[in-house]
């Protein structure tokens, strides 16, 4: 397949995606765009909600299975954009628009590489899942697709990593902590101020370090991000609630961290979910070794992706820079697209799993 044609198609498709608002749980129109592109090229495609799965019809039970995955959705644009987020604009070699970097570029490049890989006989089953709700870790995204898939041996998740192989990523757990006190009049020595109780717990979250530190992902990171308390200036508050963002490494499960935290603070601790654990793949996995052969330098990623929901080994790798994700005036560089499509092909062509 002609590389320039593949690149031109990828850029045109990415422009169409930028023009199509697709915040999490509102991806249907973008899924329509992708489904039309796929069908026009004669590829089989199964749609589940706003998720698209390619390759199910060719499954051979005697072969291992490789899953390619990228997400369709974006975050909502911030007010800091200096240009229209939904109008793709090319300035020099930078294509601006929401989702250009996260996750439009990895998605269109994986799709084109998938088409290239189908031109030859691969020693594995090849699936491609373009999925929804990644930015909110929603149950209508990759989780709704997994039951439809055959046994998967390994996945490549397309995310902006500057085409370097992320062999581990931190997990996420969001905690809601409630400190209890007793109401009273602020003018007198009455009550038990819940804010002061919460401050003690916040100081613990700020200062405490879990002893197990990962060589790839570093220490568990805990950050207080939201605080709510009080009803009026002259009432000692009886309750203070705050939220903690916890980024776990692979040395602790979220359940273990939750138990240790609950034992260490005074307030009542509730986890919104513990399902988004840290994920990793063995440095000696054939997919990782092939990436190293191609000049890749394995690293641990601090950001979360759909890897957290995959019950099998996975590698995160794709064009773009993670630091551009979720930012105003997001962009992707055309040379990044030009490099990514053939790189994905070289990485996966003939790979023995």
C-alpha positions as a Python dict, from the first residue, in 0.01 Angstrom:
ca = {
    (1, 'X'): (0, 0, 0),
    (2, 'X'): (134, 342, -95),
    (3, 'X'): (266, 518, 215),
    (4, 'X'): (179, 867, 90),
    (5, 'X'): (-178, 764, 18),
    (6, 'X'): (-208, 610, 363),
    (7, 'X'): (-74, 928, 522),
    (8, 'X'): (-304, 1151, 318),
    (9, 'X'): (-604, 940, 414),
    (10, 'X'): (-501, 945, 781),
    (11, 'X'): (-471, 1324, 785),
    (12, 'X'): (-808, 1366, 610),
    (13, 'X'): (-974, 1127, 855),
    (14, 'X'): (-817, 1304, 1150),
    (15, 'X'): (-951, 1636, 1022),
    (16, 'X'): (-1301, 1488, 1004),
    (17, 'X'): (-1271, 1360, 1359),
    (18, 'X'): (-1161, 1701, 1485),
    (19, 'X'): (-1468, 1853, 1316),
    (20, 'X'): (-1694, 1604, 1496),
    (21, 'X'): (-1742, 1683, 1866),
    (22, 'X'): (-1689, 1357, 2054),
    (23, 'X'): (-1665, 1414, 2429),
    (24, 'X'): (-1698, 1100, 2637),
    (25, 'X'): (-2041, 935, 2611),
    (26, 'X'): (-2120, 1147, 2302),
    (27, 'X'): (-1911, 961, 2044),
    (28, 'X'): (-2190, 829, 1818),
    (29, 'X'): (-2134, 1077, 1532),
    (30, 'X'): (-1758, 1018, 1536),
    (31, 'X'): (-1821, 644, 1534),
    (32, 'X'): (-2039, 700, 1227),
    (33, 'X'): (-1749, 877, 1055),
    (34, 'X'): (-1509, 593, 1135),
    (35, 'X'): (-1757, 324, 1040),
    (36, 'X'): (-1811, 486, 701),
    (37, 'X'): (-1435, 509, 640),
    (38, 'X'): (-1391, 142, 734),
    (39, 'X'): (-1681, 17, 523),
    (40, 'X'): (-1571, 219, 220),
    (41, 'X'): (-1245, 23, 231),
    (42, 'X'): (-1419, -313, 239),
    (43, 'X'): (-1325, -408, 595),
    (44, 'X'): (-1545, -607, 830),
    (45, 'X'): (-1665, -413, 1130),
    (46, 'X'): (-1889, -490, 1428),
    (47, 'X'): (-2044, -195, 1609),
    (48, 'X'): (-2138, -205, 1976),
    (49, 'X'): (-2283, 127, 2084),
    (50, 'X'): (-2014, 377, 1984),
    (51, 'X'): (-1741, 109, 1975),
    (52, 'X'): (-1608, -48, 1656),
    (53, 'X'): (-1435, -388, 1641),
    (54, 'X'): (-1253, -514, 1332),
    (55, 'X'): (-1118, -862, 1261),
    (56, 'X'): (-1363, -1087, 1444),
    (57, 'X'): (-1468, -1271, 1128),
    (58, 'X'): (-1116, -1394, 1050),
    (59, 'X'): (-1043, -1552, 1388),
    (60, 'X'): (-836, -1872, 1384),
    (61, 'X'): (-850, -2061, 1715),
    (62, 'X'): (-508, -2216, 1648),
    (63, 'X'): (-330, -1878, 1655),
    (64, 'X'): (-256, -1630, 1936),
    (65, 'X'): (-443, -1300, 1924),
    (66, 'X'): (-310, -943, 1918),
    (67, 'X'): (-550, -659, 1992),
    (68, 'X'): (-491, -303, 1873),
    (69, 'X'): (-686, -39, 2061),
    (70, 'X'): (-736, 337, 2046),
    (71, 'X'): (-1012, 557, 2184),
    (72, 'X'): (-1253, 776, 1994),
    (73, 'X'): (-1355, 1022, 2266),
    (74, 'X'): (-1194, 1344, 2389),
    (75, 'X'): (-1218, 1561, 2695),
    (76, 'X'): (-1427, 1877, 2663),
    (77, 'X'): (-1234, 2185, 2547),
    (78, 'X'): (-1121, 2431, 2811),
    (79, 'X'): (-1193, 2803, 2790),
    (80, 'X'): (-821, 2866, 2730),
    (81, 'X'): (-837, 2769, 2360),
    (82, 'X'): (-723, 3054, 2137),
    (83, 'X'): (-870, 2894, 1823),
    (84, 'X'): (-1183, 2693, 1754),
    (85, 'X'): (-1118, 2343, 1891),
    (86, 'X'): (-1346, 2189, 1629),
    (87, 'X'): (-1193, 2359, 1325),
    (88, 'X'): (-880, 2173, 1214),
    (89, 'X'): (-609, 2420, 1117),
    (90, 'X'): (-267, 2346, 973),
    (91, 'X'): (14, 2585, 1060),
    (92, 'X'): (347, 2472, 925),
    (93, 'X'): (360, 2103, 1016),
    (94, 'X'): (127, 2132, 1317),
    (95, 'X'): (-236, 2023, 1282),
    (96, 'X'): (-443, 2188, 1556),
    (97, 'X'): (-775, 2068, 1692),
    (98, 'X'): (-925, 1890, 1987),
    (99, 'X'): (-825, 1527, 2003),
    (100, 'X'): (-557, 1571, 1738),
    (101, 'X'): (-297, 1438, 1981),
    (102, 'X'): (-515, 1242, 2225),
    (103, 'X'): (-625, 1017, 2074),
    (104, 'X'): (-690, 1101, 1711),
    (105, 'X'): (-335, 1059, 1581),
    (106, 'X'): (-276, 715, 1737),
    (107, 'X'): (-621, 604, 1623),
    (108, 'X'): (-585, 694, 1255),
    (109, 'X'): (-229, 559, 1242),
    (110, 'X'): (-325, 227, 1401),
    (111, 'X'): (-616, 197, 1159),
    (112, 'X'): (-388, 248, 859),
    (113, 'X'): (-125, 11, 1000),
    (114, 'X'): (-399, -247, 1056),
    (115, 'X'): (-487, -226, 687),
    (116, 'X'): (-122, -272, 592),
    (117, 'X'): (-84, -576, 817),
    (118, 'X'): (-385, -743, 657),
    (119, 'X'): (-201, -746, 324),
    (120, 'X'): (20, -1029, 446),
    (121, 'X'): (-24, -1348, 648),
    (122, 'X'): (47, -1280, 1014),
    (123, 'X'): (133, -1552, 1269),
    (124, 'X'): (-147, -1424, 1493),
    (125, 'X'): (-507, -1310, 1483),
    (126, 'X'): (-527, -934, 1449),
    (127, 'X'): (-812, -736, 1605),
    (128, 'X'): (-867, -361, 1614),
    (129, 'X'): (-1099, -201, 1869),
    (130, 'X'): (-1183, 170, 1840),
    (131, 'X'): (-1358, 242, 2165),
    (132, 'X'): (-1556, 504, 2356),
    (133, 'X'): (-1557, 655, 2705),
    (134, 'X'): (-1184, 621, 2770),
    (135, 'X'): (-1150, 967, 2920),
    (136, 'X'): (-1406, 882, 3190),
    (137, 'X'): (-1319, 511, 3222),
    (138, 'X'): (-1683, 444, 3139),
    (139, 'X'): (-1845, 104, 3129),
    (140, 'X'): (-1977, 174, 2779),
    (141, 'X'): (-1627, 170, 2633),
    (142, 'X'): (-1366, -106, 2618),
    (143, 'X'): (-1533, -295, 2905),
    (144, 'X'): (-1846, -344, 2692),
    (145, 'X'): (-1635, -482, 2407),
    (146, 'X'): (-1418, -730, 2598),
    (147, 'X'): (-1692, -998, 2638),
    (148, 'X'): (-1726, -1014, 2258),
    (149, 'X'): (-1358, -1084, 2196),
    (150, 'X'): (-1188, -1421, 2175),
    (151, 'X'): (-899, -1490, 2411),
    (152, 'X'): (-649, -1206, 2368),
    (153, 'X'): (-281, -1272, 2435),
    (154, 'X'): (-148, -917, 2418),
    (155, 'X'): (-266, -567, 2326),
    (156, 'X'): (-107, -257, 2184),
    (157, 'X'): (-285, 54, 2311),
    (158, 'X'): (-237, 360, 2093),
    (159, 'X'): (-174, 666, 2310),
    (160, 'X'): (62, 964, 2264),
    (161, 'X'): (397, 836, 2397),
    (162, 'X'): (630, 995, 2138),
    (163, 'X'): (649, 644, 1987),
    (164, 'X'): (834, 515, 2293),
    (165, 'X'): (711, 192, 2456),
    (166, 'X'): (534, 246, 2788),
    (167, 'X'): (565, -94, 2955),
    (168, 'X'): (387, 12, 3274),
    (169, 'X'): (141, 279, 3377),
    (170, 'X'): (6, 402, 3705),
    (171, 'X'): (-343, 314, 3821),
    (172, 'X'): (-603, 553, 3958),
    (173, 'X'): (-827, 550, 4263),
    (174, 'X'): (-1043, 846, 4365),
    (175, 'X'): (-1123, 871, 4736),
    (176, 'X'): (-1390, 1071, 4911),
    (177, 'X'): (-1293, 1138, 5273),
    (178, 'X'): (-1541, 1270, 5531),
    (179, 'X'): (-1421, 1423, 5859),
    (180, 'X'): (-1686, 1441, 6130),
    (181, 'X'): (-1707, 1705, 6404),
    (182, 'X'): (-1982, 1879, 6600),
    (183, 'X'): (-2161, 2200, 6510),
    (184, 'X'): (-2143, 2506, 6735),
    (185, 'X'): (-2147, 2887, 6739),
    (186, 'X'): (-1824, 3037, 6605),
    (187, 'X'): (-1836, 3318, 6863),
    (188, 'X'): (-1807, 3080, 7156),
    (189, 'X'): (-1585, 2785, 7243),
    (190, 'X'): (-1841, 2541, 7108),
    (191, 'X'): (-1840, 2246, 6876),
    (192, 'X'): (-1568, 2036, 6724),
    (193, 'X'): (-1450, 2187, 6395),
    (194, 'X'): (-1455, 1920, 6123),
    (195, 'X'): (-1225, 2133, 5906),
    (196, 'X'): (-947, 2108, 6164),
    (197, 'X'): (-993, 1731, 6178),
    (198, 'X'): (-978, 1719, 5798),
    (199, 'X'): (-658, 1928, 5796),
    (200, 'X'): (-483, 1663, 6003),
    (201, 'X'): (-582, 1399, 5748),
    (202, 'X'): (-484, 1622, 5456),
    (203, 'X'): (-142, 1668, 5610),
    (204, 'X'): (-108, 1288, 5625),
    (205, 'X'): (-197, 1256, 5256),
    (206, 'X'): (55, 1530, 5175),
    (207, 'X'): (345, 1385, 5372),
    (208, 'X'): (306, 1008, 5381),
    (209, 'X'): (515, 793, 5146),
    (210, 'X'): (431, 428, 5085),
    (211, 'X'): (754, 230, 5120),
    (212, 'X'): (738, 27, 4797),
    (213, 'X'): (879, 241, 4515),
    (214, 'X'): (865, 111, 4159),
    (215, 'X'): (1177, 135, 3940),
    (216, 'X'): (950, 225, 3647),
    (217, 'X'): (663, 417, 3804),
    (218, 'X'): (813, 562, 4118),
    (219, 'X'): (617, 605, 4440),
    (220, 'X'): (244, 599, 4493),
    (221, 'X'): (123, 959, 4453),
    (222, 'X'): (-164, 1105, 4659),
    (223, 'X'): (-306, 1453, 4596),
    (224, 'X'): (-594, 1632, 4771),
    (225, 'X'): (-786, 1803, 4492),
    (226, 'X'): (-1131, 1914, 4622),
    (227, 'X'): (-1244, 2041, 4964),
    (228, 'X'): (-1600, 2121, 5077),
    (229, 'X'): (-1716, 2231, 5424),
    (230, 'X'): (-1934, 2478, 5611),
    (231, 'X'): (-2265, 2650, 5557),
    (232, 'X'): (-2208, 3002, 5692),
    (233, 'X'): (-1938, 3209, 5860),
    (234, 'X'): (-2066, 3186, 6217),
    (235, 'X'): (-2132, 2810, 6235),
    (236, 'X'): (-1858, 2565, 6330),
    (237, 'X'): (-1891, 2297, 6062),
    (238, 'X'): (-1980, 1945, 6170),
    (239, 'X'): (-1857, 1787, 5848),
    (240, 'X'): (-1576, 1840, 5598),
    (241, 'X'): (-1545, 1639, 5279),
    (242, 'X'): (-1243, 1625, 5055),
    (243, 'X'): (-1134, 1428, 4750),
    (244, 'X'): (-800, 1257, 4699),
    (245, 'X'): (-649, 1150, 4366),
    (246, 'X'): (-438, 836, 4424),
    (247, 'X'): (-200, 712, 4153),
    (248, 'X'): (-90, 357, 4229),
    (249, 'X'): (220, 176, 4110),
    (250, 'X'): (233, -194, 4022),
    (251, 'X'): (359, -288, 4370),
    (252, 'X'): (24, -213, 4536),
    (253, 'X'): (-328, -306, 4439),
    (254, 'X'): (-588, -34, 4483),
    (255, 'X'): (-765, -255, 4737),
    (256, 'X'): (-447, -278, 4946),
    (257, 'X'): (-392, 98, 4931),
    (258, 'X'): (-752, 162, 5033),
    (259, 'X'): (-714, -60, 5338),
    (260, 'X'): (-387, 103, 5446),
    (261, 'X'): (-523, 455, 5398),
    (262, 'X'): (-842, 382, 5592),
    (263, 'X'): (-630, 255, 5883),
    (264, 'X'): (-414, 571, 5882),
    (265, 'X'): (-660, 863, 5880),
    (266, 'X'): (-939, 970, 6114),
    (267, 'X'): (-1203, 1040, 5851),
    (268, 'X'): (-1433, 797, 5676),
    (269, 'X'): (-1274, 686, 5349),
    (270, 'X'): (-1474, 567, 5048),
    (271, 'X'): (-1332, 472, 4708),
    (272, 'X'): (-1542, 558, 4405),
    (273, 'X'): (-1389, 253, 4236),
    (274, 'X'): (-1089, 24, 4276),
    (275, 'X'): (-1105, -123, 3925),
    (276, 'X'): (-842, 104, 3764),
    (277, 'X'): (-526, -64, 3883),
    (278, 'X'): (-171, -21, 3761),
    (279, 'X'): (-85, -226, 3451),
    (280, 'X'): (238, -357, 3303),
    (281, 'X'): (393, -595, 3054),
    (282, 'X'): (708, -802, 3096),
    (283, 'X'): (1022, -631, 2961),
    (284, 'X'): (1103, -966, 2795),
    (285, 'X'): (773, -991, 2606),
    (286, 'X'): (827, -1031, 2228),
    (287, 'X'): (636, -710, 2160),
    (288, 'X'): (860, -513, 2394),
    (289, 'X'): (1175, -674, 2255),
    (290, 'X'): (1071, -582, 1899),
    (291, 'X'): (1013, -221, 2011),
    (292, 'X'): (1363, -216, 2163),
    (293, 'X'): (1509, -355, 1838),
    (294, 'X'): (1350, -58, 1662),
    (295, 'X'): (1522, 185, 1897),
    (296, 'X'): (1257, 214, 2165),
    (297, 'X'): (1341, 289, 2527),
    (298, 'X'): (1088, 133, 2768),
    (299, 'X'): (949, 363, 3037),
    (300, 'X'): (674, 386, 3295),
    (301, 'X'): (383, 620, 3224),
    (302, 'X'): (221, 833, 3497),
    (303, 'X'): (-103, 873, 3301),
    (304, 'X'): (-399, 636, 3288),
    (305, 'X'): (-544, 471, 2977),
    (306, 'X'): (-775, 183, 2889),
    (307, 'X'): (-483, -46, 2973),
    (308, 'X'): (-616, -37, 3329),
    (309, 'X'): (-924, -229, 3213),
    (310, 'X'): (-747, -494, 3006),
    (311, 'X'): (-711, -836, 3175),
    (312, 'X'): (-410, -931, 2963),
    (313, 'X'): (-62, -787, 2894),
    (314, 'X'): (-56, -461, 2703),
    (315, 'X'): (193, -208, 2569),
    (316, 'X'): (114, 161, 2529),
    (317, 'X'): (273, 332, 2230),
    (318, 'X'): (177, 596, 1979),
    (319, 'X'): (250, 927, 1803),
    (320, 'X'): (214, 1257, 1984),
    (321, 'X'): (327, 1392, 2317),
    (322, 'X'): (134, 1318, 2636),
    (323, 'X'): (208, 1671, 2760),
    (324, 'X'): (-17, 1811, 2486),
    (325, 'X'): (-314, 1599, 2594),
    (326, 'X'): (-609, 1778, 2753),
    (327, 'X'): (-448, 2116, 2686),
    (328, 'X'): (-571, 2422, 2499),
    (329, 'X'): (-460, 2445, 2134),
    (330, 'X'): (-382, 2074, 2119),
    (331, 'X'): (-193, 1968, 1807),
    (332, 'X'): (-12, 1685, 1629),
    (333, 'X'): (286, 1721, 1398),
    (334, 'X'): (256, 1575, 1049),
    (335, 'X'): (603, 1415, 1071),
    (336, 'X'): (476, 1226, 1376),
    (337, 'X'): (197, 1078, 1166),
    (338, 'X'): (435, 1006, 880),
    (339, 'X'): (663, 808, 1109),
    (340, 'X'): (396, 626, 1310),
    (341, 'X'): (217, 432, 1036),
    (342, 'X'): (524, 246, 900),
    (343, 'X'): (664, 211, 1254),
    (344, 'X'): (351, 30, 1371),
    (345, 'X'): (381, -195, 1066),
    (346, 'X'): (749, -278, 1130),
    (347, 'X'): (674, -338, 1496),
    (348, 'X'): (398, -590, 1429),
    (349, 'X'): (467, -749, 1092),
    (350, 'X'): (561, -1116, 1139),
    (351, 'X'): (583, -1081, 1518),
    (352, 'X'): (595, -1418, 1696),
    (353, 'X'): (381, -1419, 2007),
}
